[in-house]
Amino acid sequence: MKTLNYVGKSVEEIIKAFKEDYDVLEGEYEINVLDKGTHGIFGLFARDAVVEITITNKYYERKLREFLEGIFKTFNLEFYIEVSSRGKTFLASCHSEDIGKVIGKHGKGLGALQHLANIYLNRMTETKVTVIIDAGNYRERRREQLERIVSAAVEKARKVGKVKLDPMFAFERKIVHEIAKKYSDIRTYSEGLEPYRYVVIERKGGNRREDRKHFRNATTGN
Amino acid sequence: MKDFVEYVLKAIVKHPEHVVVVEYEEDGKKVYDISVHPDDVGQVIGKDGRTIKSIKILMSSMSDDSDFILRVLR
């Protein structure tokens, strides 16, 4: 995820310095020795060692877990958090008896937690990473719910031409667009301003002139 | 609650050592005055106030009480 270049007297010294700079654990970094360096003879011909150190996802997974654990502790809840990652996406699953409190109305609390976790992790990494927070399989259930909403809206759009859904979070709209892709006679795009932006589900080949305009929107917005 | 605000702020700012949160009552309402390093003010508030709102949302769900004020001092 993050690659650092260190120059020092020896490889051992470099690793020691690196560990002082970052609180990494064993197995959370990879070392690539570019130049071992040499002490030379009586200081002559001495050459510094050069080491490339890469901090791996393991480190960021732990950091994210610790950050969330700190928050759950202030909630005074019993909890269990699992973090996994694939490329630049980190998924944190939170389990707790009283998880509804954290999820909040319409997943508002979950959205808030996800937003803060994104800032936290992105402060540490060089590249943009995405954090997804799930609690008690809320996301999975929400996806199933969205699938039902979309299929009902598609049915309706086939009859009346166009259906506007309720406002949703950006990541939920993304899921909706994704789900709607499997209906080849339907196109989707988003309208309105945050936080009231919503998805429009539309039958293809309706009002022709409007269609073209909407089609452009569909390729840019989500 | 104050601990929570401090914890989250320290985790998302560039200068955690400058984070100060003061809790007091004003006209019967809880107020949290937040002061951070000038470079971090934007980060703490976030685009359209999204970050500070996120903190508020979590605080309200934690305490079942949304009758408080978060104030970022400049």
mmCIF file of N, CA, C and O in Angstrom, chain B residues 8-63:
data_model
loop_
_atom_site.group_PDB
_atom_site.id
_atom_site.type_symbol
_atom_site.label_atom_id
_atom_site.label_comp_id
_atom_site.label_asym_id
_atom_site.label_seq_id
_atom_site.Cartn_x
_atom_site.Cartn_y
_atom_site.Cartn_z
ATOM 1 N N VAL B 8 -12.418 10.621 18.134
ATOM 2 C CA VAL B 8 -12.625 10.656 16.685
ATOM 3 C C VAL B 8 -11.806 11.776 16.053
ATOM 4 O O VAL B 8 -11.134 11.586 15.043
ATOM 5 N N LEU B 9 -11.844 12.958 16.675
ATOM 6 C CA LEU B 9 -11.110 14.090 16.101
ATOM 7 C C LEU B 9 -9.621 13.788 16.009
ATOM 8 O O LEU B 9 -8.984 14.019 14.985
ATOM 9 N N LYS B 10 -9.074 13.242 17.093
ATOM 10 C CA LYS B 10 -7.637 12.955 17.089
ATOM 11 C C LYS B 10 -7.271 11.956 16.003
ATOM 12 O O LYS B 10 -6.152 11.976 15.493
ATOM 13 N N ALA B 11 -8.215 11.089 15.681
ATOM 14 C CA ALA B 11 -7.930 10.073 14.669
ATOM 15 C C ALA B 11 -7.969 10.635 13.253
ATOM 16 O O ALA B 11 -7.378 10.063 12.351
ATOM 17 N N ILE B 12 -8.654 11.747 13.031
ATOM 18 C CA ILE B 12 -8.808 12.216 11.648
ATOM 19 C C ILE B 12 -8.064 13.513 11.324
ATOM 20 O O ILE B 12 -8.080 13.943 10.181
ATOM 21 N N VAL B 13 -7.412 14.129 12.310
ATOM 22 C CA VAL B 13 -6.704 15.383 12.015
ATOM 23 C C VAL B 13 -5.209 15.151 11.793
ATOM 24 O O VAL B 13 -4.670 14.103 12.127
ATOM 25 N N LYS B 14 -4.580 16.185 11.230
ATOM 26 C CA LYS B 14 -3.134 16.117 11.006
ATOM 27 C C LYS B 14 -2.381 16.401 12.291
ATOM 28 O O LYS B 14 -1.267 15.942 12.492
ATOM 29 N N HIS B 15 -2.980 17.229 13.141
ATOM 30 C CA HIS B 15 -2.278 17.624 14.367
ATOM 31 C C HIS B 15 -3.106 17.250 15.600
ATOM 32 O O HIS B 15 -3.783 18.110 16.176
ATOM 33 N N PRO B 16 -3.052 15.984 15.997
ATOM 34 C CA PRO B 16 -3.882 15.516 17.124
ATOM 35 C C PRO B 16 -3.577 16.268 18.421
ATOM 36 O O PRO B 16 -4.466 16.452 19.256
ATOM 37 N N GLU B 17 -2.353 16.739 18.551
ATOM 38 C CA GLU B 17 -1.972 17.404 19.808
ATOM 39 C C GLU B 17 -2.677 18.750 19.983
ATOM 40 O O GLU B 17 -2.698 19.302 21.079
ATOM 41 N N HIS B 18 -3.274 19.266 18.906
ATOM 42 C CA HIS B 18 -3.966 20.552 19.010
ATOM 43 C C HIS B 18 -5.467 20.416 19.282
ATOM 44 O O HIS B 18 -6.173 21.407 19.360
ATOM 45 N N VAL B 19 -5.935 19.186 19.381
ATOM 46 C CA VAL B 19 -7.373 18.970 19.576
ATOM 47 C C VAL B 19 -7.766 19.269 21.018
ATOM 48 O O VAL B 19 -7.212 18.707 21.950
ATOM 49 N N VAL B 20 -8.702 20.203 21.189
ATOM 50 C CA VAL B 20 -9.226 20.494 22.518
ATOM 51 C C VAL B 20 -10.754 20.524 22.435
ATOM 52 O O VAL B 20 -11.327 21.166 21.557
ATOM 53 N N VAL B 21 -11.398 19.795 23.329
ATOM 54 C CA VAL B 21 -12.857 19.801 23.378
ATOM 55 C C VAL B 21 -13.279 20.261 24.764
ATOM 56 O O VAL B 21 -12.805 19.750 25.775
ATOM 57 N N VAL B 22 -14.146 21.271 24.797
ATOM 58 C CA VAL B 22 -14.641 21.774 26.077
ATOM 59 C C VAL B 22 -16.153 21.568 26.121
ATOM 60 O O VAL B 22 -16.868 21.925 25.187
ATOM 61 N N GLU B 23 -16.606 20.960 27.212
ATOM 62 C CA GLU B 23 -18.022 20.645 27.354
ATOM 63 C C GLU B 23 -18.621 21.566 28.419
ATOM 64 O O GLU B 23 -18.045 21.720 29.487
ATOM 65 N N TYR B 24 -19.755 22.193 28.117
ATOM 66 C CA TYR B 24 -20.434 23.015 29.117
ATOM 67 C C TYR B 24 -21.913 23.164 28.778
ATOM 68 O O TYR B 24 -22.354 22.706 27.724
ATOM 69 N N GLU B 25 -22.657 23.782 29.683
ATOM 70 C CA GLU B 25 -24.091 23.979 29.449
ATOM 71 C C GLU B 25 -24.363 25.433 29.127
ATOM 72 O O GLU B 25 -23.780 26.335 29.726
ATOM 73 N N GLU B 26 -25.255 25.650 28.155
ATOM 74 C CA GLU B 26 -25.625 27.011 27.803
ATOM 75 C C GLU B 26 -27.128 27.012 27.586
ATOM 76 O O GLU B 26 -27.627 26.275 26.738
ATOM 77 N N ASP B 27 -27.847 27.794 28.358
ATOM 78 C CA ASP B 27 -29.320 27.826 28.294
ATOM 79 C C ASP B 27 -29.907 26.417 28.378
ATOM 80 O O ASP B 27 -30.803 26.053 27.619
ATOM 81 N N GLY B 28 -29.358 25.630 29.283
ATOM 82 C CA GLY B 28 -29.869 24.278 29.495
ATOM 83 C C GLY B 28 -29.512 23.291 28.406
ATOM 84 O O GLY B 28 -30.011 22.170 28.392
ATOM 85 N N LYS B 29 -28.657 23.684 27.489
ATOM 86 C CA LYS B 29 -28.256 22.805 26.398
ATOM 87 C C LYS B 29 -26.773 22.465 26.517
ATOM 88 O O LYS B 29 -25.963 23.316 26.867
ATOM 89 N N LYS B 30 -26.453 21.227 26.212
ATOM 90 C CA LYS B 30 -25.042 20.814 26.211
ATOM 91 C C LYS B 30 -24.349 21.392 24.990
ATOM 92 O O LYS B 30 -24.870 21.323 23.873
ATOM 93 N N VAL B 31 -23.186 21.973 25.223
ATOM 94 C CA VAL B 31 -22.405 22.517 24.115
ATOM 95 C C VAL B 31 -21.003 21.910 24.151
ATOM 96 O O VAL B 31 -20.422 21.767 25.224
ATOM 97 N N TYR B 32 -20.524 21.516 22.987
ATOM 98 C CA TYR B 32 -19.151 21.039 22.880
ATOM 99 C C TYR B 32 -18.387 21.999 21.990
ATOM 100 O O TYR B 32 -18.668 22.084 20.791
ATOM 101 N N ASP B 33 -17.470 22.730 22.585
ATOM 102 C CA ASP B 33 -16.628 23.612 21.785
ATOM 103 C C ASP B 33 -15.410 22.824 21.327
ATOM 104 O O ASP B 33 -14.700 22.237 22.146
ATOM 105 N N ILE B 34 -15.186 22.846 20.027
ATOM 106 C CA ILE B 34 -14.078 22.084 19.460
ATOM 107 C C ILE B 34 -13.056 23.054 18.920
ATOM 108 O O ILE B 34 -13.395 23.945 18.135
ATOM 109 N N SER B 35 -11.823 22.918 19.330
ATOM 110 C CA SER B 35 -10.809 23.714 18.665
ATOM 111 C C SER B 35 -9.684 22.804 18.196
ATOM 112 O O SER B 35 -9.252 21.892 18.903
ATOM 113 N N VAL B 36 -9.280 23.029 16.958
ATOM 114 C CA VAL B 36 -8.231 22.227 16.332
ATOM 115 C C VAL B 36 -7.244 23.163 15.650
ATOM 116 O O VAL B 36 -7.466 24.372 15.575
ATOM 117 N N HIS B 37 -6.170 22.601 15.167
ATOM 118 C CA HIS B 37 -5.171 23.362 14.418
ATOM 119 C C HIS B 37 -5.855 24.004 13.197
ATOM 120 O O HIS B 37 -6.693 23.358 12.563
ATOM 121 N N PRO B 38 -5.490 25.275 12.862
ATOM 122 C CA PRO B 38 -6.147 25.940 11.721
ATOM 123 C C PRO B 38 -6.167 25.095 10.443
ATOM 124 O O PRO B 38 -7.148 25.121 9.686
ATOM 125 N N ASP B 39 -5.118 24.316 10.209
ATOM 126 C CA ASP B 39 -5.073 23.467 9.001
ATOM 127 C C ASP B 39 -6.128 22.370 9.015
ATOM 128 O O ASP B 39 -6.443 21.797 7.974
ATOM 129 N N ASP B 40 -6.623 22.040 10.182
ATOM 130 C CA ASP B 40 -7.532 20.905 10.303
ATOM 131 C C ASP B 40 -9.008 21.298 10.346
ATOM 132 O O ASP B 40 -9.880 20.422 10.327
ATOM 133 N N VAL B 41 -9.283 22.607 10.413
ATOM 134 C CA VAL B 41 -10.674 23.048 10.571
ATOM 135 C C VAL B 41 -11.552 22.502 9.441
ATOM 136 O O VAL B 41 -12.622 21.949 9.679
ATOM 137 N N GLY B 42 -11.053 22.615 8.196
ATOM 138 C CA GLY B 42 -11.818 22.145 7.049
ATOM 139 C C GLY B 42 -12.077 20.648 7.119
ATOM 140 O O GLY B 42 -13.186 20.186 6.862
ATOM 141 N N GLN B 43 -11.064 19.906 7.477
ATOM 142 C CA GLN B 43 -11.175 18.452 7.593
ATOM 143 C C GLN B 43 -12.242 18.043 8.607
ATOM 144 O O GLN B 43 -13.042 17.151 8.372
ATOM 145 N N VAL B 44 -12.241 18.754 9.750
ATOM 146 C CA VAL B 44 -13.161 18.408 10.829
ATOM 147 C C VAL B 44 -14.612 18.699 10.430
ATOM 148 O O VAL B 44 -15.519 17.943 10.758
ATOM 149 N N ILE B 45 -14.822 19.778 9.708
ATOM 150 C CA ILE B 45 -16.181 20.120 9.288
ATOM 151 C C ILE B 45 -16.582 19.253 8.099
ATOM 152 O O ILE B 45 -17.656 18.679 8.084
ATOM 153 N N GLY B 46 -15.698 19.139 7.138
ATOM 154 C CA GLY B 46 -15.968 18.299 5.975
ATOM 155 C C GLY B 46 -16.809 19.000 4.931
ATOM 156 O O GLY B 46 -17.410 20.039 5.211
ATOM 157 N N LYS B 47 -16.877 18.415 3.765
ATOM 158 C CA LYS B 47 -17.654 18.981 2.668
ATOM 159 C C LYS B 47 -19.130 19.000 3.063
ATOM 160 O O LYS B 47 -19.676 17.982 3.477
ATOM 161 N N ASP B 48 -19.750 20.170 2.949
ATOM 162 C CA ASP B 48 -21.148 20.358 3.366
ATOM 163 C C ASP B 48 -21.385 19.975 4.827
ATOM 164 O O ASP B 48 -22.481 19.567 5.198
ATOM 165 N N GLY B 49 -20.327 20.045 5.635
ATOM 166 C CA GLY B 49 -20.467 19.721 7.062
ATOM 167 C C GLY B 49 -20.672 18.241 7.331
ATOM 168 O O GLY B 49 -21.131 17.843 8.396
ATOM 169 N N ARG B 50 -20.291 17.421 6.356
ATOM 170 C CA ARG B 50 -20.589 16.001 6.452
ATOM 171 C C ARG B 50 -19.855 15.307 7.604
ATOM 172 O O ARG B 50 -20.416 14.445 8.278
ATOM 173 N N THR B 51 -18.614 15.712 7.818
ATOM 174 C CA THR B 51 -17.838 15.045 8.865
ATOM 175 C C THR B 51 -18.360 15.396 10.247
ATOM 176 O O THR B 51 -18.599 14.513 11.076
ATOM 177 N N ILE B 52 -18.576 16.678 10.496
ATOM 178 C CA ILE B 52 -19.055 17.078 11.822
ATOM 179 C C ILE B 52 -20.466 16.516 12.043
ATOM 180 O O ILE B 52 -20.813 16.122 13.158
ATOM 181 N N LYS B 53 -21.239 16.420 10.969
ATOM 182 C CA LYS B 53 -22.580 15.839 11.074
ATOM 183 C C LYS B 53 -22.499 14.360 11.426
ATOM 184 O O LYS B 53 -23.307 13.866 12.204
ATOM 185 N N SER B 54 -21.535 13.669 10.822
ATOM 186 C CA SER B 54 -21.356 12.243 11.130
ATOM 187 C C SER B 54 -21.065 12.050 12.610
ATOM 188 O O SER B 54 -21.585 11.132 13.242
ATOM 189 N N ILE B 55 -20.222 12.930 13.139
ATOM 190 C CA ILE B 55 -19.895 12.831 14.564
ATOM 191 C C ILE B 55 -21.160 13.058 15.387
ATOM 192 O O ILE B 55 -21.438 12.334 16.343
ATOM 193 N N LYS B 56 -21.942 14.026 14.967
ATOM 194 C CA LYS B 56 -23.172 14.318 15.704
ATOM 195 C C LYS B 56 -24.162 13.155 15.648
ATOM 196 O O LYS B 56 -24.782 12.803 16.656
ATOM 197 N N ILE B 57 -24.292 12.558 14.479
ATOM 198 C CA ILE B 57 -25.210 11.418 14.325
ATOM 199 C C ILE B 57 -24.835 10.298 15.293
ATOM 200 O O ILE B 57 -25.682 9.754 16.005
ATOM 201 N N LEU B 58 -23.545 9.987 15.336
ATOM 202 C CA LEU B 58 -23.111 8.895 16.215
ATOM 203 C C LEU B 58 -23.305 9.256 17.683
ATOM 204 O O LEU B 58 -23.683 8.419 18.501
ATOM 205 N N MET B 59 -23.076 10.516 18.011
ATOM 206 C CA MET B 59 -23.280 10.944 19.399
ATOM 207 C C MET B 59 -24.750 10.846 19.798
ATOM 208 O O MET B 59 -25.061 10.431 20.910
ATOM 209 N N SER B 60 -25.641 11.232 18.884
ATOM 210 C CA SER B 60 -27.064 11.176 19.237
ATOM 211 C C SER B 60 -27.536 9.737 19.388
ATOM 212 O O SER B 60 -28.338 9.438 20.258
ATOM 213 N N SER B 61 -27.027 8.836 18.527
ATOM 214 C CA SER B 61 -27.498 7.457 18.649
ATOM 215 C C SER B 61 -26.908 6.801 19.888
ATOM 216 O O SER B 61 -27.488 5.884 20.450
ATOM 217 N N MET B 62 -25.774 7.307 20.327
ATOM 218 C CA MET B 62 -25.129 6.771 21.524
ATOM 219 C C MET B 62 -25.905 7.133 22.781
ATOM 220 O O MET B 62 -26.036 6.353 23.703
ATOM 221 N N SER B 63 -26.397 8.350 22.826
ATOM 222 C CA SER B 63 -26.980 8.847 24.066
ATOM 223 C C SER B 63 -28.496 8.983 23.990
ATOM 224 O O SER B 63 -29.120 9.402 24.947
#
